[in-house]
Amino acid sequence: MIDKARIIARIIDSQRQLQHQLAYDRSHPLFDSHLTVPQLKVLLVLSLEGSASGQDLGRIMGVSLATVTGIVDRLVGHGLVVRREDPNDRRVRRIELTATGTTMIDGIITAGIERLQQMLERLTVDELHTIDRAATLLARVAAADACGQHPGPD
């Protein structure tokens, strides 16, 4: 019988191989983006949070407010974010994605979905049940981790 550590190693190796294969897909919108990694991080945070103050972004990203201001200024210039007055505190400016920014980050996040669907369509129903079960289990563990829960193995 194969031990747990070896099974985990095989799964991780398979995942790594899949990621490498998908990374060669130059049609991914990330390759069309001329944004820096910090700019992409801001867009991702805003897509998850809805809006954030400059201080919030600085804290989340681990950078100074001055750094955030420069990043946001460039994103405003690209038409990807806007600054709005905070309805609860007029002294605070909230940063939000524009429709263009939302479209861009959504496209980057979901870019692999079509490719994944094409690959899944080539599998049998039994193989799809196996992947469905595995994906459901991983999603459950990820959700528990996000809530700070760490259930033990079954």
PDB file of C-alpha atoms in Angstrom:
ATOM      1  CA  MET A   1       0.000   0.000   0.000  1.00  0.00           C
ATOM      2  CA  ILE A   2       1.252   3.467  -0.922  1.00  0.00           C
ATOM      3  CA  ASP A   3       1.675   5.726   2.097  1.00  0.00           C
ATOM      4  CA  LYS A   4      -0.035   9.103   2.479  1.00  0.00           C
ATOM      5  CA  ALA A   5       3.124  11.172   1.900  1.00  0.00           C
ATOM      6  CA  ARG A   6       3.812   9.463  -1.431  1.00  0.00           C
ATOM      7  CA  ILE A   7       0.220   9.980  -2.602  1.00  0.00           C
ATOM      8  CA  ILE A   8       0.392  13.666  -1.666  1.00  0.00           C
ATOM      9  CA  ALA A   9       3.726  13.975  -3.509  1.00  0.00           C
ATOM     10  CA  ARG A  10       2.189  12.417  -6.636  1.00  0.00           C
ATOM     11  CA  ILE A  11      -0.809  14.770  -6.487  1.00  0.00           C
ATOM     12  CA  ILE A  12       1.452  17.798  -6.088  1.00  0.00           C
ATOM     13  CA  ASP A  13       3.648  16.618  -8.962  1.00  0.00           C
ATOM     14  CA  SER A  14       0.600  16.171 -11.212  1.00  0.00           C
ATOM     15  CA  GLN A  15      -0.669  19.615 -10.230  1.00  0.00           C
ATOM     16  CA  ARG A  16       2.736  21.141 -10.986  1.00  0.00           C
ATOM     17  CA  GLN A  17       2.778  19.465 -14.418  1.00  0.00           C
ATOM     18  CA  LEU A  18      -0.722  20.768 -15.152  1.00  0.00           C
ATOM     19  CA  GLN A  19       0.241  24.300 -14.105  1.00  0.00           C
ATOM     20  CA  HIS A  20       3.330  24.202 -16.324  1.00  0.00           C
ATOM     21  CA  GLN A  21       1.262  23.072 -19.303  1.00  0.00           C
ATOM     22  CA  LEU A  22      -1.322  25.793 -18.715  1.00  0.00           C
ATOM     23  CA  ALA A  23       1.417  28.417 -18.273  1.00  0.00           C
ATOM     24  CA  TYR A  24       2.449  27.909 -21.902  1.00  0.00           C
ATOM     25  CA  ASP A  25      -0.931  29.190 -23.084  1.00  0.00           C
ATOM     26  CA  ARG A  26       0.006  32.643 -24.407  1.00  0.00           C
ATOM     27  CA  SER A  27      -3.648  33.514 -24.999  1.00  0.00           C
ATOM     28  CA  HIS A  28      -4.014  34.152 -21.245  1.00  0.00           C
ATOM     29  CA  PRO A  29      -4.990  37.817 -20.707  1.00  0.00           C
ATOM     30  CA  LEU A  30      -2.166  38.235 -18.212  1.00  0.00           C
ATOM     31  CA  PHE A  31       0.236  38.208 -21.160  1.00  0.00           C
ATOM     32  CA  ASP A  32      -1.649  41.126 -22.732  1.00  0.00           C
ATOM     33  CA  SER A  33      -1.478  43.160 -19.534  1.00  0.00           C
ATOM     34  CA  HIS A  34       1.226  45.781 -19.171  1.00  0.00           C
ATOM     35  CA  LEU A  35       0.579  46.159 -15.461  1.00  0.00           C
ATOM     36  CA  THR A  36       3.110  45.604 -12.718  1.00  0.00           C
ATOM     37  CA  VAL A  37       2.684  42.909 -10.090  1.00  0.00           C
ATOM     38  CA  PRO A  38       1.772  45.489  -7.387  1.00  0.00           C
ATOM     39  CA  GLN A  39      -0.865  46.968  -9.721  1.00  0.00           C
ATOM     40  CA  LEU A  40      -2.299  43.503 -10.363  1.00  0.00           C
ATOM     41  CA  LYS A  41      -2.352  42.871  -6.610  1.00  0.00           C
ATOM     42  CA  VAL A  42      -4.384  46.045  -6.044  1.00  0.00           C
ATOM     43  CA  LEU A  43      -6.867  44.983  -8.717  1.00  0.00           C
ATOM     44  CA  LEU A  44      -7.157  41.531  -7.138  1.00  0.00           C
ATOM     45  CA  VAL A  45      -7.703  42.955  -3.643  1.00  0.00           C
ATOM     46  CA  LEU A  46     -10.369  45.321  -4.965  1.00  0.00           C
ATOM     47  CA  SER A  47     -12.097  42.499  -6.832  1.00  0.00           C
ATOM     48  CA  LEU A  48     -12.282  40.544  -3.575  1.00  0.00           C
ATOM     49  CA  GLU A  49     -13.111  43.430  -1.230  1.00  0.00           C
ATOM     50  CA  GLY A  50     -15.278  45.623  -3.484  1.00  0.00           C
ATOM     51  CA  SER A  51     -13.466  48.764  -2.362  1.00  0.00           C
ATOM     52  CA  ALA A  52     -10.665  49.738  -0.025  1.00  0.00           C
ATOM     53  CA  SER A  53      -9.030  52.821   1.399  1.00  0.00           C
ATOM     54  CA  GLY A  54      -5.408  53.553   0.611  1.00  0.00           C
ATOM     55  CA  GLN A  55      -4.534  52.606   4.193  1.00  0.00           C
ATOM     56  CA  ASP A  56      -6.360  49.283   3.795  1.00  0.00           C
ATOM     57  CA  LEU A  57      -4.434  48.526   0.597  1.00  0.00           C
ATOM     58  CA  GLY A  58      -1.128  49.476   2.206  1.00  0.00           C
ATOM     59  CA  ARG A  59      -1.792  47.207   5.174  1.00  0.00           C
ATOM     60  CA  ILE A  60      -2.904  44.272   3.011  1.00  0.00           C
ATOM     61  CA  MET A  61       0.030  44.627   0.616  1.00  0.00           C
ATOM     62  CA  GLY A  62       2.619  45.519   3.260  1.00  0.00           C
ATOM     63  CA  VAL A  63       3.637  48.809   1.639  1.00  0.00           C
ATOM     64  CA  SER A  64       3.491  52.470   2.606  1.00  0.00           C
ATOM     65  CA  LEU A  65       0.584  54.770   1.846  1.00  0.00           C
ATOM     66  CA  ALA A  66       2.872  56.749  -0.489  1.00  0.00           C
ATOM     67  CA  THR A  67       3.581  53.573  -2.468  1.00  0.00           C
ATOM     68  CA  VAL A  68      -0.129  52.766  -2.670  1.00  0.00           C
ATOM     69  CA  THR A  69      -0.865  56.309  -3.853  1.00  0.00           C
ATOM     70  CA  GLY A  70       1.571  55.923  -6.754  1.00  0.00           C
ATOM     71  CA  ILE A  71       0.170  52.531  -7.723  1.00  0.00           C
ATOM     72  CA  VAL A  72      -3.421  53.794  -7.568  1.00  0.00           C
ATOM     73  CA  ASP A  73      -2.527  56.949  -9.539  1.00  0.00           C
ATOM     74  CA  ARG A  74      -1.246  54.775 -12.394  1.00  0.00           C
ATOM     75  CA  LEU A  75      -4.332  52.527 -12.248  1.00  0.00           C
ATOM     76  CA  VAL A  76      -6.576  55.618 -12.358  1.00  0.00           C
ATOM     77  CA  GLY A  77      -4.597  56.756 -15.406  1.00  0.00           C
ATOM     78  CA  HIS A  78      -5.286  53.388 -17.084  1.00  0.00           C
ATOM     79  CA  GLY A  79      -8.996  53.788 -16.312  1.00  0.00           C
ATOM     80  CA  LEU A  80      -9.020  50.651 -14.126  1.00  0.00           C
ATOM     81  CA  VAL A  81      -9.906  52.190 -10.737  1.00  0.00           C
ATOM     82  CA  VAL A  82     -11.574  55.312  -9.372  1.00  0.00           C
ATOM     83  CA  ARG A  83     -11.379  57.129  -6.071  1.00  0.00           C
ATOM     84  CA  ARG A  84     -14.670  57.905  -4.352  1.00  0.00           C
ATOM     85  CA  GLU A  85     -15.584  59.632  -1.131  1.00  0.00           C
ATOM     86  CA  ASP A  86     -16.332  57.214   1.707  1.00  0.00           C
ATOM     87  CA  PRO A  87     -20.027  57.686   2.602  1.00  0.00           C
ATOM     88  CA  ASN A  88     -19.221  57.101   6.299  1.00  0.00           C
ATOM     89  CA  ASP A  89     -16.200  59.414   6.515  1.00  0.00           C
ATOM     90  CA  ARG A  90     -15.770  62.208   3.968  1.00  0.00           C
ATOM     91  CA  ARG A  91     -12.058  62.469   4.836  1.00  0.00           C
ATOM     92  CA  VAL A  92     -11.439  58.951   3.482  1.00  0.00           C
ATOM     93  CA  ARG A  93     -11.221  58.124  -0.201  1.00  0.00           C
ATOM     94  CA  ARG A  94     -12.253  54.614  -1.248  1.00  0.00           C
ATOM     95  CA  ILE A  95     -10.669  52.989  -4.277  1.00  0.00           C
ATOM     96  CA  GLU A  96     -12.963  50.891  -6.488  1.00  0.00           C
ATOM     97  CA  LEU A  97     -12.633  49.029  -9.760  1.00  0.00           C
ATOM     98  CA  THR A  98     -14.151  50.612 -12.847  1.00  0.00           C
ATOM     99  CA  ALA A  99     -16.114  48.435 -15.258  1.00  0.00           C
ATOM    100  CA  THR A 100     -12.921  48.153 -17.329  1.00  0.00           C
ATOM    101  CA  GLY A 101     -10.934  47.121 -14.257  1.00  0.00           C
ATOM    102  CA  THR A 102     -13.547  44.555 -13.296  1.00  0.00           C
ATOM    103  CA  THR A 103     -13.548  43.102 -16.808  1.00  0.00           C
ATOM    104  CA  MET A 104      -9.752  42.921 -16.834  1.00  0.00           C
ATOM    105  CA  ILE A 105      -9.317  41.197 -13.465  1.00  0.00           C
ATOM    106  CA  ASP A 106     -12.250  38.842 -14.056  1.00  0.00           C
ATOM    107  CA  GLY A 107     -10.694  37.862 -17.372  1.00  0.00           C
ATOM    108  CA  ILE A 108      -7.361  37.130 -15.707  1.00  0.00           C
ATOM    109  CA  ILE A 109      -8.948  35.125 -12.894  1.00  0.00           C
ATOM    110  CA  THR A 110     -11.206  33.054 -15.116  1.00  0.00           C
ATOM    111  CA  ALA A 111      -8.919  32.734 -18.149  1.00  0.00           C
ATOM    112  CA  GLY A 112      -8.189  29.066 -17.606  1.00  0.00           C
ATOM    113  CA  ILE A 113     -11.845  28.063 -17.329  1.00  0.00           C
ATOM    114  CA  GLU A 114     -12.368  27.535 -21.069  1.00  0.00           C
ATOM    115  CA  ARG A 115      -9.182  25.510 -21.340  1.00  0.00           C
ATOM    116  CA  LEU A 116     -10.163  23.435 -18.297  1.00  0.00           C
ATOM    117  CA  GLN A 117     -13.616  22.821 -19.749  1.00  0.00           C
ATOM    118  CA  GLN A 118     -12.080  21.613 -23.016  1.00  0.00           C
ATOM    119  CA  MET A 119      -9.844  19.196 -21.124  1.00  0.00           C
ATOM    120  CA  LEU A 120     -12.703  17.944 -18.940  1.00  0.00           C
ATOM    121  CA  GLU A 121     -14.875  17.279 -21.981  1.00  0.00           C
ATOM    122  CA  ARG A 122     -12.283  14.751 -23.137  1.00  0.00           C
ATOM    123  CA  LEU A 123     -12.719  12.627 -19.994  1.00  0.00           C
ATOM    124  CA  THR A 124     -15.194   9.836 -19.336  1.00  0.00           C
ATOM    125  CA  VAL A 125     -18.134  10.270 -16.966  1.00  0.00           C
ATOM    126  CA  ASP A 126     -16.391   8.020 -14.391  1.00  0.00           C
ATOM    127  CA  GLU A 127     -13.232  10.141 -14.604  1.00  0.00           C
ATOM    128  CA  LEU A 128     -15.304  13.296 -14.224  1.00  0.00           C
ATOM    129  CA  HIS A 129     -16.949  11.861 -11.064  1.00  0.00           C
ATOM    130  CA  THR A 130     -13.477  11.281  -9.606  1.00  0.00           C
ATOM    131  CA  ILE A 131     -12.382  14.849 -10.361  1.00  0.00           C
ATOM    132  CA  ASP A 132     -15.682  16.232  -9.068  1.00  0.00           C
ATOM    133  CA  ARG A 133     -15.235  14.407  -5.766  1.00  0.00           C
ATOM    134  CA  ALA A 134     -11.619  15.572  -5.427  1.00  0.00           C
ATOM    135  CA  ALA A 135     -12.462  19.186  -6.284  1.00  0.00           C
ATOM    136  CA  THR A 136     -15.332  19.174  -3.760  1.00  0.00           C
ATOM    137  CA  LEU A 137     -13.036  17.851  -1.036  1.00  0.00           C
ATOM    138  CA  LEU A 138     -10.341  20.436  -1.770  1.00  0.00           C
ATOM    139  CA  ALA A 139     -12.911  23.257  -1.834  1.00  0.00           C
ATOM    140  CA  ARG A 140     -14.227  22.111   1.554  1.00  0.00           C
ATOM    141  CA  VAL A 141     -10.748  22.145   3.109  1.00  0.00           C
ATOM    142  CA  ALA A 142      -9.947  25.533   1.539  1.00  0.00           C
ATOM    143  CA  ALA A 143     -13.191  27.004   2.906  1.00  0.00           C
ATOM    144  CA  ALA A 144     -12.425  25.614   6.369  1.00  0.00           C
ATOM    145  CA  ASP A 145      -8.908  27.081   6.226  1.00  0.00           C
ATOM    146  CA  ALA A 146     -10.332  30.477   5.203  1.00  0.00           C
ATOM    147  CA  CYS A 147     -12.539  30.383   8.319  1.00  0.00           C
ATOM    148  CA  GLY A 148      -9.627  29.400  10.547  1.00  0.00           C
ATOM    149  CA  GLN A 149     -10.859  25.844  10.997  1.00  0.00           C
ATOM    150  CA  HIS A 150      -8.426  23.001  10.484  1.00  0.00           C
ATOM    151  CA  PRO A 151     -10.355  19.732  10.482  1.00  0.00           C
ATOM    152  CA  GLY A 152      -8.255  16.640  10.873  1.00  0.00           C
ATOM    153  CA  PRO A 153      -7.997  13.960   8.188  1.00  0.00           C
ATOM    154  CA  ASP A 154     -10.767  11.399   7.927  1.00  0.00           C
TER     155      ASP A 154
END
